[in-house]
CSV table of C-alpha atoms in Angstrom, one decimal:
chain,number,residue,atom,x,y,z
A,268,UNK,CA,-97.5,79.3,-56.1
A,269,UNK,CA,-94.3,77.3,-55.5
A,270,UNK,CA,-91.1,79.6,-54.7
A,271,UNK,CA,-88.0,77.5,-56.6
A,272,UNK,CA,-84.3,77.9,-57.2
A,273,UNK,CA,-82.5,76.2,-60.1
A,274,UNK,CA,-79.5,74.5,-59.3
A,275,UNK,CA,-78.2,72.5,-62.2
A,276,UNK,CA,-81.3,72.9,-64.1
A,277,UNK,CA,-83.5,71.2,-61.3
A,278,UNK,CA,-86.2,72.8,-59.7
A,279,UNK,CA,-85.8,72.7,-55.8
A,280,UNK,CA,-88.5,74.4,-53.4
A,281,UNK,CA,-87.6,77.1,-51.3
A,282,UNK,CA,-89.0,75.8,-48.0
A,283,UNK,CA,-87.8,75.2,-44.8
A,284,UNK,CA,-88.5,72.1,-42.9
A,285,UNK,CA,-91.7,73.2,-40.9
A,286,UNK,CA,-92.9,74.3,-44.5
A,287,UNK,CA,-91.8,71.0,-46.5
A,288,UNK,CA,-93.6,68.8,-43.5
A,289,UNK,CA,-96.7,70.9,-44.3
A,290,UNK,CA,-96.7,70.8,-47.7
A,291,UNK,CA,-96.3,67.0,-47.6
A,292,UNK,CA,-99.2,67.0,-45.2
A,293,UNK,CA,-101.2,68.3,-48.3
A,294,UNK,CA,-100.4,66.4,-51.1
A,295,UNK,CA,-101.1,63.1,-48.7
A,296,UNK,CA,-104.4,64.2,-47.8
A,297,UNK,CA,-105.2,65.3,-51.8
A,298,UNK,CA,-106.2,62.2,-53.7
A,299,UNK,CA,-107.4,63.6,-57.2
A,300,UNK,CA,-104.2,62.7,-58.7
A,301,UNK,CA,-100.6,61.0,-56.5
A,302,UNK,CA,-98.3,63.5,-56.1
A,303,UNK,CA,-94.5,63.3,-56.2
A,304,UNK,CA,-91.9,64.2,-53.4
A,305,UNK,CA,-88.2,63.9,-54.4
A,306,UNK,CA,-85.1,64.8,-51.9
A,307,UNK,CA,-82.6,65.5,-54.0
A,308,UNK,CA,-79.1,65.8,-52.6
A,309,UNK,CA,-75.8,67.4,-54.7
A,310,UNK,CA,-75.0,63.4,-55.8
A,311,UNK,CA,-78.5,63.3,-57.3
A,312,UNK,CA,-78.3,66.4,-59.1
A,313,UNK,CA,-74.7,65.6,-60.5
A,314,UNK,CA,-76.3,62.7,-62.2
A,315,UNK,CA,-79.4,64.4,-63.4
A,316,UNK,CA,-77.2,66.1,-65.3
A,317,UNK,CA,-76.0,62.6,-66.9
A,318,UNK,CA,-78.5,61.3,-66.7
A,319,UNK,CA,-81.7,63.6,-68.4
A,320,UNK,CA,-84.4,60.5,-67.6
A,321,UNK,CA,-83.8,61.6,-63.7
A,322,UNK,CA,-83.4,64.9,-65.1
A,323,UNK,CA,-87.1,65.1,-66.3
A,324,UNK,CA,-88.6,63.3,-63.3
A,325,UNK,CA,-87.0,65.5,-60.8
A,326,UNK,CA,-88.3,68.5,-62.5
A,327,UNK,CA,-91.8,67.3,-62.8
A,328,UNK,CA,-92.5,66.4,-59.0
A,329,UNK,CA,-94.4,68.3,-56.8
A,330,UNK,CA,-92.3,68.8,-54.2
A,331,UNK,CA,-88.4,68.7,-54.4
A,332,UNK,CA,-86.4,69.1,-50.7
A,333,UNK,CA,-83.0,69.9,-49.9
A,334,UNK,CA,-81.6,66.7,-48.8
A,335,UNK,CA,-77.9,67.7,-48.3
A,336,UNK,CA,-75.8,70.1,-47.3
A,337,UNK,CA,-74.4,70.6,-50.9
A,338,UNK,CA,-77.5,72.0,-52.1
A,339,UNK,CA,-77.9,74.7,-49.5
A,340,UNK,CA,-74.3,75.5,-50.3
A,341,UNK,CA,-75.0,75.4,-54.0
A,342,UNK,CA,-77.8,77.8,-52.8
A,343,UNK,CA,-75.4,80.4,-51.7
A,344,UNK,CA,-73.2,80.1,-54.4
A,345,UNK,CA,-76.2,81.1,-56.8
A,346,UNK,CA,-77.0,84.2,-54.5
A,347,UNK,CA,-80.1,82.7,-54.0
A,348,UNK,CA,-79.3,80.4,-50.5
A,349,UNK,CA,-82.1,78.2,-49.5
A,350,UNK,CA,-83.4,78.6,-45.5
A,351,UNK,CA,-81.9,74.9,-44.9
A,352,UNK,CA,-81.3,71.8,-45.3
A,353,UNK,CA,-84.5,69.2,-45.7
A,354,UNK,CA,-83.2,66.3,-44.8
A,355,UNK,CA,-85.5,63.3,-46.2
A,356,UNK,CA,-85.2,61.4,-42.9
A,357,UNK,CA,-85.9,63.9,-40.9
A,358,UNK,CA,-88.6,65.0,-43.0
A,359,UNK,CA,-90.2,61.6,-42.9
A,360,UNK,CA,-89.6,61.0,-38.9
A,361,UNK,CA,-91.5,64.4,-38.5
A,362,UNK,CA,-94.2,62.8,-40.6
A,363,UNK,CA,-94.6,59.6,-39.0
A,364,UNK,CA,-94.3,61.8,-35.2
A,365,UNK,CA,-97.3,64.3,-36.6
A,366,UNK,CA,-99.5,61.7,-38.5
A,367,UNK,CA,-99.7,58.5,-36.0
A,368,UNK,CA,-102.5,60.1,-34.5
A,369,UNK,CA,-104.1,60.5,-38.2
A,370,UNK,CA,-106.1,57.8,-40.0
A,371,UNK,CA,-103.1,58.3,-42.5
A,372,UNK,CA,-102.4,54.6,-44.1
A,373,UNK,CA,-98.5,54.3,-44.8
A,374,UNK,CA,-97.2,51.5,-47.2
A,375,UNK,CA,-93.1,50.9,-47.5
A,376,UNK,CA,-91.3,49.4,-50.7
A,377,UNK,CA,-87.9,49.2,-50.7
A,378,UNK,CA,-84.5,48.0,-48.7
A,379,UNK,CA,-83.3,44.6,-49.7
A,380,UNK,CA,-85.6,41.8,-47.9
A,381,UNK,CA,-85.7,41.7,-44.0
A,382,UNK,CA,-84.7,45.3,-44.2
A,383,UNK,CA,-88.6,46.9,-44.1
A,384,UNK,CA,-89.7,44.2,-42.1
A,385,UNK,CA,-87.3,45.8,-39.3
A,386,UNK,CA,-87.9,49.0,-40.1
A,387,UNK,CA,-91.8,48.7,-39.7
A,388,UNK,CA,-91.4,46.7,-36.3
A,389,UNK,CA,-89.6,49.6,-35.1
A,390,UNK,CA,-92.1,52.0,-36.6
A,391,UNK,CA,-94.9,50.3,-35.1
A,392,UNK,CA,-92.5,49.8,-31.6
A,393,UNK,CA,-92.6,53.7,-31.5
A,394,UNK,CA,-95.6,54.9,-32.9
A,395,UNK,CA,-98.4,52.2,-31.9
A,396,UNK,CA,-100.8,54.5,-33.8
A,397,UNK,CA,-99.5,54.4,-36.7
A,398,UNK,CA,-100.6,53.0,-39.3
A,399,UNK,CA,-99.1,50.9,-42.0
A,400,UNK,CA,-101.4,48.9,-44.1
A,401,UNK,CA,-98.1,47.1,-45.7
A,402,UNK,CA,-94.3,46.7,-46.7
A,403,UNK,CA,-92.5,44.8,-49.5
A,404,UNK,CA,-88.6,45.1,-50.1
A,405,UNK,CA,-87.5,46.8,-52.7
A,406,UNK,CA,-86.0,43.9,-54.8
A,407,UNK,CA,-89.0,43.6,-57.7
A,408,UNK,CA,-89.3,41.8,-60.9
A,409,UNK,CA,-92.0,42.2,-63.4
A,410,UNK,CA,-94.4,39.7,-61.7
A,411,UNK,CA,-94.2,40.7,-58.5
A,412,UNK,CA,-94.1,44.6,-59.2
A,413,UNK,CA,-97.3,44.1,-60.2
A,414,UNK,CA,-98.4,42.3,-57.3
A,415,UNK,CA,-97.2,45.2,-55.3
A,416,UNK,CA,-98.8,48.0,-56.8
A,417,UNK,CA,-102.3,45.9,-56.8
A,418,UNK,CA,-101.6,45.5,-53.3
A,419,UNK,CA,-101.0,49.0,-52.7
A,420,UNK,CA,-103.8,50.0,-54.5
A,421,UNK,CA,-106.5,47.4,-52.2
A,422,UNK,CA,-105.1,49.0,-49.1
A,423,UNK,CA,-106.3,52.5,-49.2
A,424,UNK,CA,-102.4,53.9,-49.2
A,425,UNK,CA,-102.6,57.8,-48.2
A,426,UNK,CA,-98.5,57.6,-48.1
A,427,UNK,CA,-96.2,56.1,-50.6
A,428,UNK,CA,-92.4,55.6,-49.0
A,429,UNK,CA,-89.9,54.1,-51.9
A,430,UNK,CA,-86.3,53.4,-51.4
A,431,UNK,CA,-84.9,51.8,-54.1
A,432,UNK,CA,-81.9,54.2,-54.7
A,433,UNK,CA,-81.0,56.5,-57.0
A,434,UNK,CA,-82.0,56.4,-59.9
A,435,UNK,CA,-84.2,53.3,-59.6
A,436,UNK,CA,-87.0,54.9,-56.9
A,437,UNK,CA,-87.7,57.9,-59.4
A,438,UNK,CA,-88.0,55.5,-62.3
A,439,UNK,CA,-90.4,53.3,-60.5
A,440,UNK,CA,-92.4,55.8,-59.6
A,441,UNK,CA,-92.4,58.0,-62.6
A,442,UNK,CA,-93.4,54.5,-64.4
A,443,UNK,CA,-96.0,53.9,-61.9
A,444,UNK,CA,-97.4,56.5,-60.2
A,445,UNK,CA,-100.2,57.0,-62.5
A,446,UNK,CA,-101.7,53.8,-61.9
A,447,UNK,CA,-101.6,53.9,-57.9
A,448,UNK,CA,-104.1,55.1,-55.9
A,449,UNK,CA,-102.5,57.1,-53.6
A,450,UNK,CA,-101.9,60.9,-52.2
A,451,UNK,CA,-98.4,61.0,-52.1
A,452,UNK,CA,-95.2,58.9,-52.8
A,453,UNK,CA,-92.3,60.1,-51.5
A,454,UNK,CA,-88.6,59.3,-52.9
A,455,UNK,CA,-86.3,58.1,-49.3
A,456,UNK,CA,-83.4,56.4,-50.5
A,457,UNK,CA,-81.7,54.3,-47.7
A,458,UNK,CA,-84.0,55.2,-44.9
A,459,UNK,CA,-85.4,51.8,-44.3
A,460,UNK,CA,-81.7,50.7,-43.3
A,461,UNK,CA,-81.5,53.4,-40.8
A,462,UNK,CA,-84.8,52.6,-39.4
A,463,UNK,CA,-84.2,49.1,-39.0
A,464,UNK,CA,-81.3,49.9,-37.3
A,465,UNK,CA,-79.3,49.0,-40.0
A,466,UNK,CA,-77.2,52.2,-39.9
A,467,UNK,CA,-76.6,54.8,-37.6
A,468,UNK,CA,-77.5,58.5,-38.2
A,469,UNK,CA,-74.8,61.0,-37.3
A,470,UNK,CA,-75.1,62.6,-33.6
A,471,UNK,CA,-76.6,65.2,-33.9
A,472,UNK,CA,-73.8,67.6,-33.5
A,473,UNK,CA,-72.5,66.2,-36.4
A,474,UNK,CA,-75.0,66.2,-38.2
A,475,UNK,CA,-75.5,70.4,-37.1
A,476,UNK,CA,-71.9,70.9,-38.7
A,477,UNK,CA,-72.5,69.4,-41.9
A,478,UNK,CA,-70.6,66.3,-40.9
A,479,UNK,CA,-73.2,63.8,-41.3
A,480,UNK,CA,-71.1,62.5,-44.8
A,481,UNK,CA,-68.3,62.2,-42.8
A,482,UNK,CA,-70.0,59.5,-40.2
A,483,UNK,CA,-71.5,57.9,-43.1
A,484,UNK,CA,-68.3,57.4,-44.6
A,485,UNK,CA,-66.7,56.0,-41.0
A,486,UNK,CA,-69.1,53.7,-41.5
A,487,UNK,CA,-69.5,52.4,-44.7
A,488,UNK,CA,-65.3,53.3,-46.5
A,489,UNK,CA,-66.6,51.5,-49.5
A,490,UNK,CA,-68.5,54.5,-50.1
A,491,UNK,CA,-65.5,56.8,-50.5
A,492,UNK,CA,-65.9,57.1,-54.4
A,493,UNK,CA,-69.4,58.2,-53.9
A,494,UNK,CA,-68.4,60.9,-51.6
A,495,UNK,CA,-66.4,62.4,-54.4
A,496,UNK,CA,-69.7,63.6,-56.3
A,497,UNK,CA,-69.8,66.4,-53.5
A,498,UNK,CA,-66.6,68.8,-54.8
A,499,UNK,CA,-67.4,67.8,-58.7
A,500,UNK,CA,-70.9,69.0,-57.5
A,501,UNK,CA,-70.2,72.2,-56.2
A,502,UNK,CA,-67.5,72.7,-59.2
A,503,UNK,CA,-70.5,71.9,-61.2
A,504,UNK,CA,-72.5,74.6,-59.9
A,505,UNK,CA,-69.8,77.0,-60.0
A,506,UNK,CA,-69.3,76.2,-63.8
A,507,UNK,CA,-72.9,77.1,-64.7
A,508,UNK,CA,-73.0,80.2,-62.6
A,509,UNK,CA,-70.5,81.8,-64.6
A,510,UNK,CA,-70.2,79.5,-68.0
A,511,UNK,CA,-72.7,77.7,-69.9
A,512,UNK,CA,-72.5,73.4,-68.9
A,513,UNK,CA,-71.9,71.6,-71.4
């Protein structure tokens, strides 16, 4: 039975990481039906409430982490405060670390082109034994979407990674996921970048304070509008604690 906490409407599991990795572990290795893992963070669930598409899909995975600091706060706003964070990188590195020794098959769709290529030369760089039976970008059109998921499908795939942004890798997997053979796919936004050394991580002090949005916004200033979603978020929360949203 799943332990969950609302927060804006959206179902998020009450596990810690140790628990999520496990639980992952699971649903990869269960292939009567694919299985969805989301990581929502507090921009996510601001738009889910925009946005009621994301809304739905979010709700109906199997597995929905804490990706950011916002949600844990979010957590303790609602009296009901979450273990911490689940950071979908971290989540996914603990994956790769506990499953290269696995006959696990990976596959990776997303980035813009290049971008996966790098990532899974790393990968491979690191973990030898692991094993990823493909990658595509994530830039798709009808013809070769399809193309990708038959490819997907010949390889065996145990593990789905997709990171397409938000909202586009829910929606591509909510519209697809039924027809790929698969365990588990897994939502990891811009992962690929940091894998292929596109983008740092925060140190990991930084990261320990709840900084890690401020080194991502050294970084990258452009995305200084996007880092505004964090105070409406937790305003958000705070409105439906004690009044109805609207």
């Amino acid at each position: 039975m799943r332990e969950l906490i609302k927060i804006l409407d959206i179902n998020i599991d009450k596990l810690n990481m140790r628990q999520a990795v496990e639980r992952v572990k699971e649903l990869t290795f269960d292939h009567s039906s694919p299985s969805l893992v989301v990581t929502p963070n507090s921009e996510m669930l601001a738009l889910a409430i925009e946005d009621q598409k994301l809304a739905e899909i979010l709700n109906s995975a199997d597995l929905a982490t804490a990706d950011g600091i916002g949600v844990v706060i979010a957590s303790k706003i609602l009296g009901d405060p979450l273990e911490e964070r689940v950071a979908g990188f971290d989540l996914i590195s603990l994956l790769f670390k506990e499953l290269a020794a696995e006959n696990i098959n990976f596959y990776f769709l997303g980035g813009k082109p290049g971008i996966v290529d790098r990532a899974t030369a790393n990968l491979k760089r690191d973990f030898p034994d692991l094993n990823i039976s493909g990658y595509h970008h994530g830039y798709l059109d009808r013809e070769n979407q399809q193309q990708v998921i038959a490819e997907i499908n010949e390889k065996d795939v145990d593990l789905l990674l997709v990171g397409m942004g938000v909202p586009l890798q829910e929606k591509f997997l909510a519209n697809n996921l039924e027809n790929l053979n698969v365990g588990a796919a897994i939502t990891v936004g811009g992962s690929f970048d940091v894998l292929a050394g596109e983008v740092e991580r925060a140190p990991l002090w930084m990261q320990k304070a709840a900084l890690e949005w401020f080194y991502r916004l050294l970084q990258e200033p452009s995305r200084f509008g996007r880092m505004l979603s964090l105070p409406r978020f937790i305003y958000l929360v705070i409105k439906s604690k004690y009044f109805k949203l609207d």
